[in-house]
Amino acid sequence: MQTMFRYNWLIREKWYQWCEDVPVEELLRKRTGGVGGILHTLFHIVDVEWSWIRVLQGKTDFQESFEGYQSLEKVRQLDRGFQPEVREFISSWNIEKENRILYDLQPDGSVATDAWGEVIRHMIAHEIHHIGQLSIWAREIGKEPVSANLIGKGLNHTLPSS
């Protein structure tokens, strides 16, 4: 599980680097699918990751909109700000957390119950799903997407806490 988070963080950083050579108008352009566009999708990935970690810890959720983060540097700064808490939580993961139950109050007043391990795997899949969308949009603007290859990245080691 930690390997997959390291993979997502590495690929996310490569997408940030990829974005450096793309005009901001292209990064902000509304696209078919996803949450709307390239930069908004990167913001969404960061937001969702941190939000789930906060929910699992019983803390308040992040409630800001993309409107205040419409530049690559602002999204990167947001990510850097969230990373220490996310990395600490992920690095402290153990088997006892796997089956803890998250009681999640729904908008209709009902309560959804999910195992923490299921939530964590959803977070991993969520980012991979959106990275696939970024790859399609990259090709639409004539740029080679970031490679999604996990092999050979040296990710199968113990996660540092910072």
Coordinates of N, CA, C and O in Angstrom, one line a residue:
M1 N 0.8 -1.2 0.0 CA 0.0 0.0 0.0 C 0.9 1.3 0.0 O 0.6 2.2 -0.8
Q2 N 1.9 1.3 0.8 CA 2.8 2.4 0.9 C 3.5 2.6 -0.5 O 3.7 3.7 -0.9
T3 N 3.9 1.5 -1.1 CA 4.5 1.6 -2.4 C 3.6 2.3 -3.4 O 4.0 3.2 -4.2
M4 N 2.3 2.1 -3.4 CA 1.4 2.7 -4.3 C 1.2 4.2 -4.0 O 1.1 5.0 -4.9
F5 N 1.3 4.6 -2.7 CA 1.3 6.0 -2.4 C 2.5 6.7 -3.0 O 2.5 7.8 -3.6
R6 N 3.7 6.0 -2.7 CA 4.9 6.6 -3.3 C 4.9 6.7 -4.8 O 5.3 7.7 -5.4
Y7 N 4.3 5.7 -5.4 CA 4.1 5.8 -6.9 C 3.3 7.0 -7.3 O 3.6 7.8 -8.1
N8 N 2.1 7.1 -6.6 CA 1.2 8.2 -7.0 C 1.9 9.6 -6.7 O 1.8 10.5 -7.6
W9 N 2.7 9.7 -5.6 CA 3.3 11.0 -5.4 C 4.4 11.3 -6.4 O 4.6 12.4 -6.8
L10 N 5.2 10.2 -6.8 CA 6.2 10.4 -7.8 C 5.6 10.8 -9.2 O 6.1 11.8 -9.8
I11 N 4.5 10.1 -9.6 CA 3.9 10.4 -10.9 C 3.3 11.8 -10.8 O 3.3 12.6 -11.8
R12 N 2.7 12.2 -9.7 CA 2.1 13.5 -9.5 C 3.2 14.6 -9.7 O 3.0 15.6 -10.4
E13 N 4.3 14.4 -9.1 CA 5.4 15.3 -9.3 C 5.9 15.4 -10.7 O 6.1 16.5 -11.2
K14 N 5.9 14.3 -11.4 CA 6.3 14.3 -12.8 C 5.2 15.1 -13.6 O 5.6 15.8 -14.6
W15 N 3.9 15.0 -13.3 CA 2.9 15.7 -14.0 C 3.1 17.2 -13.7 O 2.9 18.1 -14.6
Y16 N 3.4 17.6 -12.5 CA 3.7 19.0 -12.2 C 4.8 19.5 -13.1 O 4.7 20.6 -13.7
Q17 N 5.9 18.7 -13.2 CA 7.0 19.1 -14.1 C 6.5 19.2 -15.6 O 6.9 20.1 -16.3
W18 N 5.7 18.3 -16.0 CA 5.2 18.2 -17.3 C 4.4 19.5 -17.6 O 4.5 20.1 -18.7
C19 N 3.6 20.0 -16.6 CA 2.8 21.2 -16.7 C 3.6 22.5 -16.9 O 3.1 23.5 -17.4
E20 N 4.9 22.4 -16.4 CA 5.7 23.6 -16.5 C 5.9 24.1 -17.9 O 6.1 25.3 -18.2
D21 N 5.8 23.3 -18.9 CA 6.0 23.6 -20.3 C 4.6 23.8 -21.1 O 4.6 23.9 -22.3
V22 N 3.5 23.9 -20.3 CA 2.2 24.1 -20.9 C 1.7 25.4 -20.6 O 1.7 25.8 -19.4
P23 N 1.2 26.2 -21.5 CA 0.6 27.5 -21.2 C -0.5 27.4 -20.2 O -1.3 26.4 -20.3
V24 N -0.6 28.3 -19.3 CA -1.7 28.3 -18.3 C -3.1 28.2 -18.9 O -3.9 27.6 -18.3
E25 N -3.3 28.8 -20.0 CA -4.6 28.7 -20.7 C -4.9 27.2 -21.0 O -6.1 26.9 -20.8
E26 N -4.0 26.4 -21.4 CA -4.2 25.0 -21.6 C -4.4 24.3 -20.3 O -5.3 23.4 -20.3
L27 N -3.7 24.6 -19.3 CA -3.9 24.0 -18.0 C -5.3 24.2 -17.4 O -5.8 23.4 -16.7
L28 N -5.8 25.4 -17.7 CA -7.1 25.8 -17.2 C -8.3 25.5 -18.1 O -9.5 25.5 -17.7
R29 N -8.0 25.1 -19.3 CA -9.1 24.9 -20.3 C -10.0 23.7 -19.8 O -9.5 22.7 -19.4
K30 N -11.3 24.0 -20.0 CA -12.3 22.9 -19.6 C -12.2 21.8 -20.6 O -12.1 22.1 -21.8
R31 N -12.2 20.6 -20.1 CA -12.1 19.4 -21.0 C -13.2 18.4 -20.7 O -13.9 18.5 -19.7
T32 N -13.4 17.5 -21.6 CA -14.4 16.5 -21.5 C -14.0 15.5 -20.4 O -12.9 14.9 -20.5
G33 N -14.8 15.2 -19.5 CA -14.5 14.2 -18.4 C -13.9 14.8 -17.2 O -13.5 16.0 -17.2
G34 N -13.7 14.0 -16.2 CA -13.0 14.5 -15.0 C -13.7 15.6 -14.3 O -14.9 15.8 -14.4
V35 N -12.9 16.4 -13.7 CA -13.5 17.6 -12.9 C -13.4 18.9 -13.8 O -13.7 19.9 -13.3
G36 N -12.9 18.8 -15.0 CA -12.9 19.9 -15.9 C -11.7 20.2 -16.7 O -11.7 20.5 -17.8
G37 N -10.5 20.1 -16.1 CA -9.3 20.5 -16.8 C -8.1 19.9 -16.1 O -8.1 19.3 -15.0
I38 N -6.9 20.2 -16.7 CA -5.7 19.6 -16.2 C -5.3 20.1 -14.8 O -5.1 19.3 -13.9
L39 N -5.2 21.4 -14.6 CA -4.9 21.9 -13.3 C -5.9 21.7 -12.3 O -5.6 21.3 -11.1
H40 N -7.2 21.8 -12.7 CA -8.3 21.5 -11.7 C -8.2 20.0 -11.3 O -8.5 19.7 -10.1
T41 N -7.8 19.1 -12.2 CA -7.7 17.7 -11.8 C -6.6 17.5 -10.8 O -6.8 16.7 -9.9
L42 N -5.5 18.1 -11.1 CA -4.4 18.0 -10.1 C -4.8 18.6 -8.7 O -4.5 18.0 -7.7
F43 N -5.5 19.7 -8.7 CA -6.0 20.2 -7.5 C -6.9 19.2 -6.8 O -6.8 19.0 -5.6
H44 N -7.8 18.6 -7.6 CA -8.8 17.7 -7.1 C -8.1 16.4 -6.5 O -8.5 16.0 -5.4
I45 N -7.0 15.9 -7.1 CA -6.3 14.8 -6.6 C -5.7 15.1 -5.2 O -5.8 14.3 -4.3
V46 N -5.1 16.3 -5.1 CA -4.5 16.7 -3.8 C -5.6 16.9 -2.8 O -5.4 16.4 -1.6
D47 N -6.6 17.5 -3.1 CA -7.8 17.8 -2.2 C -8.3 16.5 -1.7 O -8.5 16.3 -0.5
V48 N -8.6 15.6 -2.6 CA -9.3 14.3 -2.2 C -8.3 13.5 -1.3 O -8.8 12.9 -0.3
E49 N -7.1 13.4 -1.6 CA -6.1 12.7 -0.8 C -6.1 13.2 0.6 O -6.2 12.5 1.6
W50 N -5.9 14.5 0.8 CA -5.8 15.1 2.1 C -7.1 15.0 2.8 O -7.2 14.7 4.0
S51 N -8.2 15.2 2.1 CA -9.5 15.2 2.8 C -9.8 13.8 3.4 O -10.3 13.7 4.5
W52 N -9.5 12.7 2.6 CA -9.7 11.4 3.2 C -8.8 11.1 4.4 O -9.3 10.6 5.4
I53 N -7.6 11.6 4.4 CA -6.7 11.4 5.5 C -7.3 12.1 6.7 O -7.3 11.6 7.8
R54 N -7.7 13.3 6.5 CA -8.3 14.1 7.6 C -9.6 13.4 8.2 O -9.8 13.3 9.4
V55 N -10.4 12.9 7.3 CA -11.6 12.2 7.7 C -11.3 11.0 8.5 O -11.8 10.7 9.6
L56 N -10.3 10.2 8.1 CA -9.9 9.0 8.8 C -9.3 9.4 10.2 O -9.5 8.6 11.2
Q57 N -8.7 10.5 10.3 CA -8.2 11.0 11.6 C -9.2 11.7 12.5 O -8.9 12.1 13.6
G58 N -10.4 11.8 12.0 CA -11.5 12.5 12.7 C -11.3 14.0 12.8 O -11.8 14.7 13.7
K59 N -10.6 14.6 11.8 CA -10.3 16.0 11.7 C -11.3 16.7 10.7 O -11.9 16.0 9.9
T60 N -11.3 18.0 10.7 CA -12.1 18.7 9.8 C -11.5 18.6 8.4 O -10.3 18.5 8.2
D61 N -12.4 18.7 7.4 CA -12.1 18.5 6.0 C -11.7 19.8 5.4 O -12.1 20.9 5.9
F62 N -10.9 19.8 4.3 CA -10.5 21.0 3.5 C -11.7 21.4 2.8 O -12.4 20.6 2.1
Q63 N -12.1 22.7 2.8 CA -13.3 23.2 2.2 C -13.1 24.3 1.2 O -13.9 25.1 1.0
E64 N -11.9 24.4 0.6 CA -11.6 25.5 -0.4 C -11.9 25.0 -1.8 O -11.8 23.8 -2.1
S65 N -12.3 26.0 -2.6 CA -12.5 25.6 -4.0 C -11.3 25.9 -4.9 O -10.4 26.6 -4.5
F66 N -11.4 25.4 -6.1 CA -10.3 25.5 -7.1 C -10.1 27.0 -7.4 O -9.0 27.4 -7.9
E67 N -11.1 27.8 -7.3 CA -11.0 29.2 -7.7 C -9.8 29.9 -7.1 O -9.2 30.8 -7.8
G68 N -9.3 29.6 -5.9 CA -8.2 30.2 -5.3 C -6.9 29.6 -5.6 O -5.8 30.0 -5.1
Y69 N -6.8 28.6 -6.5 CA -5.6 27.8 -6.8 C -5.4 27.6 -8.3 O -5.0 26.6 -8.8
Q70 N -5.6 28.7 -9.1 CA -5.6 28.6 -10.6 C -4.2 28.8 -11.2 O -4.1 29.4 -12.2
S71 N -3.2 28.4 -10.5 CA -1.9 28.4 -11.1 C -1.1 27.1 -10.6 O -1.5 26.6 -9.6
L72 N -0.2 26.7 -11.5 CA 0.6 25.5 -11.1 C 1.3 25.7 -9.8 O 1.2 24.8 -9.0
E73 N 1.9 26.8 -9.5 CA 2.6 27.0 -8.3 C 1.7 27.0 -7.1 O 2.0 26.4 -6.1
K74 N 0.5 27.5 -7.2 CA -0.5 27.4 -6.1 C -0.9 26.0 -5.8 O -1.0 25.6 -4.6
V75 N -1.1 25.2 -6.8 CA -1.5 23.8 -6.6 C -0.3 23.1 -5.9 O -0.5 22.3 -5.0
R76 N 0.9 23.3 -6.4 CA 2.1 22.7 -5.8 C 2.3 23.1 -4.4 O 2.6 22.3 -3.6
Q77 N 2.1 24.4 -4.1 CA 2.2 24.8 -2.7 C 1.2 24.1 -1.8 O 1.5 23.8 -0.7
L78 N -0.1 24.0 -2.3 CA -1.1 23.3 -1.5 C -0.7 21.9 -1.2 O -0.7 21.4 -0.1
D79 N -0.2 21.2 -2.3 CA 0.3 19.8 -2.1 C 1.4 19.7 -1.1 O 1.4 18.9 -0.2
R80 N 2.4 20.6 -1.2 CA 3.5 20.6 -0.2 C 3.0 20.9 1.2 O 3.6 20.3 2.1
G81 N 2.0 21.7 1.3 CA 1.5 22.0 2.6 C 0.8 20.8 3.3 O 0.8 20.6 4.5
F82 N 0.1 20.0 2.4 CA -0.6 18.8 2.9 C 0.3 17.6 3.1 O 0.0 16.7 3.9
Q83 N 1.4 17.5 2.3 CA 2.2 16.3 2.3 C 2.7 15.8 3.7 O 2.6 14.6 3.9
P84 N 3.2 16.7 4.6 CA 3.7 16.1 5.8 C 2.6 15.3 6.6 O 2.9 14.2 7.1
E85 N 1.4 15.8 6.7 CA 0.4 15.1 7.4 C 0.0 13.8 6.7 O -0.2 12.7 7.3
V86 N -0.1 13.8 5.4 CA -0.4 12.6 4.6 C 0.7 11.6 4.7 O 0.4 10.4 5.0
R87 N 1.9 12.0 4.6 CA 3.0 11.0 4.7 C 3.1 10.4 6.1 O 3.4 9.2 6.2
E88 N 2.9 11.2 7.1 CA 3.0 10.7 8.4 C 1.9 9.6 8.6 O 2.1 8.6 9.2
F89 N 0.7 9.9 8.2 CA -0.4 9.0 8.3 C -0.1 7.7 7.6 O -0.3 6.6 8.1
I90 N 0.3 7.8 6.3 CA 0.6 6.6 5.5 C 1.8 5.8 6.1 O 1.8 4.6 6.1
S91 N 2.8 6.5 6.5 CA 4.0 5.8 7.1 C 3.7 5.1 8.4 O 4.3 4.1 8.7
S92 N 2.6 5.5 9.1 CA 2.2 4.9 10.3 C 1.2 3.8 10.1 O 0.8 3.2 11.1
W93 N 0.9 3.5 8.9 CA -0.1 2.5 8.6 C 0.3 1.1 9.1 O 1.5 0.7 9.0
N94 N -0.6 0.4 9.7 CA -0.3 -1.0 10.2 C -1.6 -1.8 10.1 O -2.7 -1.3 9.8
I95 N -1.4 -3.1 10.3 CA -2.5 -4.0 10.0 C -3.7 -3.8 11.0 O -4.9 -4.0 10.6
E96 N -3.5 -3.2 12.1 CA -4.6 -2.9 13.0 C -5.5 -1.8 12.4 O -6.7 -1.8 12.8
K97 N -5.0 -1.0 11.6 CA -5.9 0.1 11.0 C -6.7 -0.4 9.8 O -7.7 0.2 9.5
E98 N -6.3 -1.5 9.3 CA -7.0 -2.1 8.1 C -8.5 -2.2 8.2 O -9.2 -1.8 7.3
N99 N -8.9 -2.7 9.3 CA -10.4 -3.0 9.5 C -11.1 -2.1 10.4 O -12.2 -2.3 10.8
R100 N -10.4 -1.0 10.8 CA -11.1 0.1 11.6 C -12.3 0.5 10.7 O -12.2 0.6 9.5
I101 N -13.3 1.0 11.4 CA -14.5 1.4 10.6 C -14.6 2.9 10.6 O -14.5 3.6 11.7
L102 N -14.8 3.5 9.5 CA -15.1 4.9 9.3 C -16.6 5.0 9.3 O -17.3 4.4 8.5
Y103 N -17.1 5.8 10.2 CA -18.6 6.2 10.2 C -18.7 7.5 9.5 O -18.3 8.5 10.1
D104 N -19.2 7.5 8.3 CA -19.3 8.7 7.5 C -20.7 9.2 7.3 O -21.5 8.6 6.6
L105 N -21.0 10.3 7.9 CA -22.3 10.9 7.8 C -22.6 11.4 6.4 O -21.8 12.2 5.9
Q106 N -23.7 10.9 5.8 CA -24.0 11.3 4.5 C -25.0 12.5 4.4 O -25.6 12.8 5.4
P107 N -25.1 13.2 3.3 CA -25.9 14.4 3.2 C -27.4 14.1 3.5 O -28.1 15.0 4.0
D108 N -27.8 12.9 3.3 CA -29.3 12.5 3.6 C -29.5 12.2 5.1 O -30.5 11.8 5.5
G109 N -28.4 12.2 5.9 CA -28.5 11.9 7.3 C -28.1 10.5 7.7 O -28.0 10.1 8.8
S110 N -28.0 9.6 6.7 CA -27.6 8.2 6.9 C -26.1 8.2 7.2 O -25.4 9.2 7.0
V111 N -25.7 7.0 7.7 CA -24.3 6.9 8.0 C -23.7 5.7 7.2 O -24.2 4.6 7.3
A112 N -22.7 6.0 6.4 CA -22.0 4.9 5.6 C -20.9 4.4 6.5 O -20.3 5.2 7.3
T113 N -20.7 3.1 6.5 CA -19.6 2.5 7.2 C -18.6 1.8 6.2 O -19.1 1.0 5.4
D114 N -17.4 2.2 6.3 CA -16.4 1.6 5.4 C -15.1 1.3 6.2 O -14.8 2.0 7.2
A115 N -14.4 0.2 5.8 CA -13.2 -0.1 6.5 C -12.1 0.9 6.0 O -12.1 1.3 4.9
W116 N -11.2 1.2 7.0 CA -10.1 2.2 6.6 C -9.3 1.6 5.4 O -8.9 2.4 4.5
G117 N -9.0 0.4 5.4 CA -8.2 -0.2 4.3 C -8.9 0.0 3.0 O -8.2 0.3 1.9
E118 N -10.2 -0.1 2.9 CA -11.0 0.1 1.7 C -10.9 1.6 1.3 O -10.7 1.9 0.1
V119 N -11.0 2.5 2.2 CA -10.8 3.9 1.9 C -9.4 4.2 1.4 O -9.3 4.9 0.4
I120 N -8.4 3.6 2.0 CA -7.0 3.9 1.5 C -6.9 3.4 0.1 O -6.3 4.1 -0.7
R121 N -7.4 2.2 -0.2 CA -7.2 1.7 -1.6 C -8.1 2.5 -2.6 O -7.7 2.7 -3.7
H122 N -9.2 3.0 -2.1 CA -10.0 3.9 -3.0 C -9.1 5.2 -3.3 O -9.1 5.6 -4.5
M123 N -8.4 5.7 -2.3 CA -7.6 6.9 -2.6 C -6.5 6.6 -3.6 O -6.3 7.5 -4.5
I124 N -5.9 5.5 -3.6 CA -4.9 5.1 -4.5 C -5.5 5.0 -5.9 O -5.0 5.6 -6.9
A125 N -6.7 4.3 -6.0 CA -7.3 4.1 -7.3 C -7.8 5.4 -7.9 O -7.8 5.7 -9.1
H126 N -8.3 6.3 -7.0 CA -8.8 7.6 -7.4 C -7.8 8.4 -8.2 O -8.0 8.9 -9.2
E127 N -6.6 8.4 -7.6 CA -5.5 9.2 -8.3 C -5.1 8.6 -9.6 O -4.9 9.2 -10.6
I128 N -5.0 7.3 -9.6 CA -4.6 6.6 -10.8 C -5.6 6.8 -11.9 O -5.3 7.0 -13.1
H129 N -6.9 6.8 -11.6 CA -8.0 7.1 -12.5 C -7.8 8.5 -13.2 O -7.8 8.6 -14.4
H130 N -7.6 9.5 -12.3 CA -7.4 10.8 -12.8 C -6.1 11.0 -13.6 O -6.1 11.8 -14.6
I131 N -5.1 10.3 -13.3 CA -3.8 10.3 -14.0 C -4.1 9.8 -15.5 O -3.5 10.3 -16.4
G132 N -4.9 8.8 -15.6 CA -5.3 8.3 -16.9 C -6.0 9.4 -17.7 O -5.7 9.6 -18.9
Q133 N -6.8 10.2 -17.1 CA -7.5 11.3 -17.8 C -6.4 12.3 -18.2 O -6.5 12.8 -19.4
L134 N -5.5 12.7 -17.4 CA -4.4 13.6 -17.7 C -3.7 13.1 -19.0 O -3.3 13.9 -19.8
S135 N -3.4 11.8 -19.0 CA -2.7 11.2 -20.2 C -3.5 11.4 -21.5 O -2.9 11.8 -22.5
I136 N -4.8 11.3 -21.4 CA -5.6 11.5 -22.6 C -5.5 12.9 -23.0 O -5.3 13.3 -24.2
W137 N -5.7 13.8 -22.1 CA -5.7 15.3 -22.4 C -4.3 15.7 -22.9 O -4.2 16.6 -23.8
A138 N -3.2 15.1 -22.4 CA -1.9 15.4 -22.9 C -1.8 15.1 -24.4 O -1.3 15.9 -25.2
R139 N -2.3 14.0 -24.8 CA -2.2 13.6 -26.2 C -3.1 14.5 -27.0 O -2.7 14.8 -28.2
E140 N -4.2 15.0 -26.5 CA -5.1 15.9 -27.2 C -4.4 17.2 -27.5 O -4.7 17.8 -28.5
I141 N -3.5 17.6 -26.7 CA -2.8 18.9 -27.0 C -1.4 18.6 -27.6 O -0.6 19.5 -27.7
G142 N -1.2 17.4 -28.0 CA 0.0 17.0 -28.8 C 1.3 16.8 -28.0 O 2.4 16.9 -28.5
K143 N 1.1 16.5 -26.7 CA 2.3 16.3 -25.8 C 2.3 14.8 -25.3 O 1.3 14.3 -25.1
E144 N 3.5 14.3 -25.2 CA 3.6 12.9 -24.6 C 3.3 13.0 -23.2 O 3.7 13.8 -22.4
P145 N 2.4 12.1 -22.7 CA 2.1 12.0 -21.3 C 3.2 11.5 -20.4 O 4.1 10.8 -21.0
V146 N 3.1 11.7 -19.2 CA 4.0 11.1 -18.2 C 3.8 9.6 -18.2 O 2.7 9.1 -18.3
S147 N 4.9 8.8 -18.2 CA 4.8 7.4 -18.2 C 4.2 6.9 -16.9 O 4.5 7.4 -15.8
A148 N 3.3 6.0 -17.0 CA 2.6 5.4 -15.8 C 3.3 4.2 -15.3 O 2.8 3.5 -14.4
N149 N 4.5 3.8 -15.8 CA 5.2 2.6 -15.5 C 5.6 2.7 -14.0 O 6.3 3.6 -13.6
L150 N 5.3 1.7 -13.2 CA 5.7 1.6 -11.8 C 7.0 0.9 -11.7 O 7.8 1.2 -10.8
I151 N 7.3 0.0 -12.6 CA 8.5 -0.8 -12.6 C 9.8 0.0 -12.8 O 9.8 0.9 -13.6
G152 N 10.8 -0.3 -12.0 CA 12.1 0.4 -12.1 C 12.2 1.8 -11.5 O 13.1 2.5 -11.7
K153 N 11.2 2.1 -10.7 CA 11.2 3.4 -10.0 C 11.8 3.3 -8.6 O 11.9 4.4 -8.0
G154 N 12.2 2.2 -8.1 CA 12.8 2.1 -6.8 C 11.9 2.4 -5.6 O 12.3 3.0 -4.6
L155 N 10.6 2.1 -5.8 CA 9.6 2.5 -4.8 C 9.3 1.5 -3.7 O 8.7 1.8 -2.8
N156 N 9.9 0.3 -3.8 CA 9.6 -0.7 -2.9 C 10.6 -0.7 -1.7 O 11.3 -1.6 -1.5
H157 N 10.5 0.4 -0.9 CA 11.3 0.5 0.3 C 10.5 1.2 1.4 O 9.4 1.6 1.1
T158 N 11.0 1.3 2.6 CA 10.3 1.9 3.7 C 10.1 3.4 3.5 O 11.0 4.1 3.1
L159 N 8.9 3.8 3.8 CA 8.5 5.2 3.6 C 9.1 6.1 4.7 O 8.8 5.9 5.8
P160 N 9.8 7.2 4.3 CA 10.3 8.1 5.3 C 9.1 8.9 5.8 O 8.1 9.1 5.1
S161 N 9.2 9.4 7.0 CA 8.0 10.1 7.6 C 7.9 11.6 7.2 O 7.0 12.3 7.5
S162 N 8.9 12.1 6.5 CA 8.8 13.5 6.0 C 9.2 13.7 4.6 O 9.6 12.8 3.9

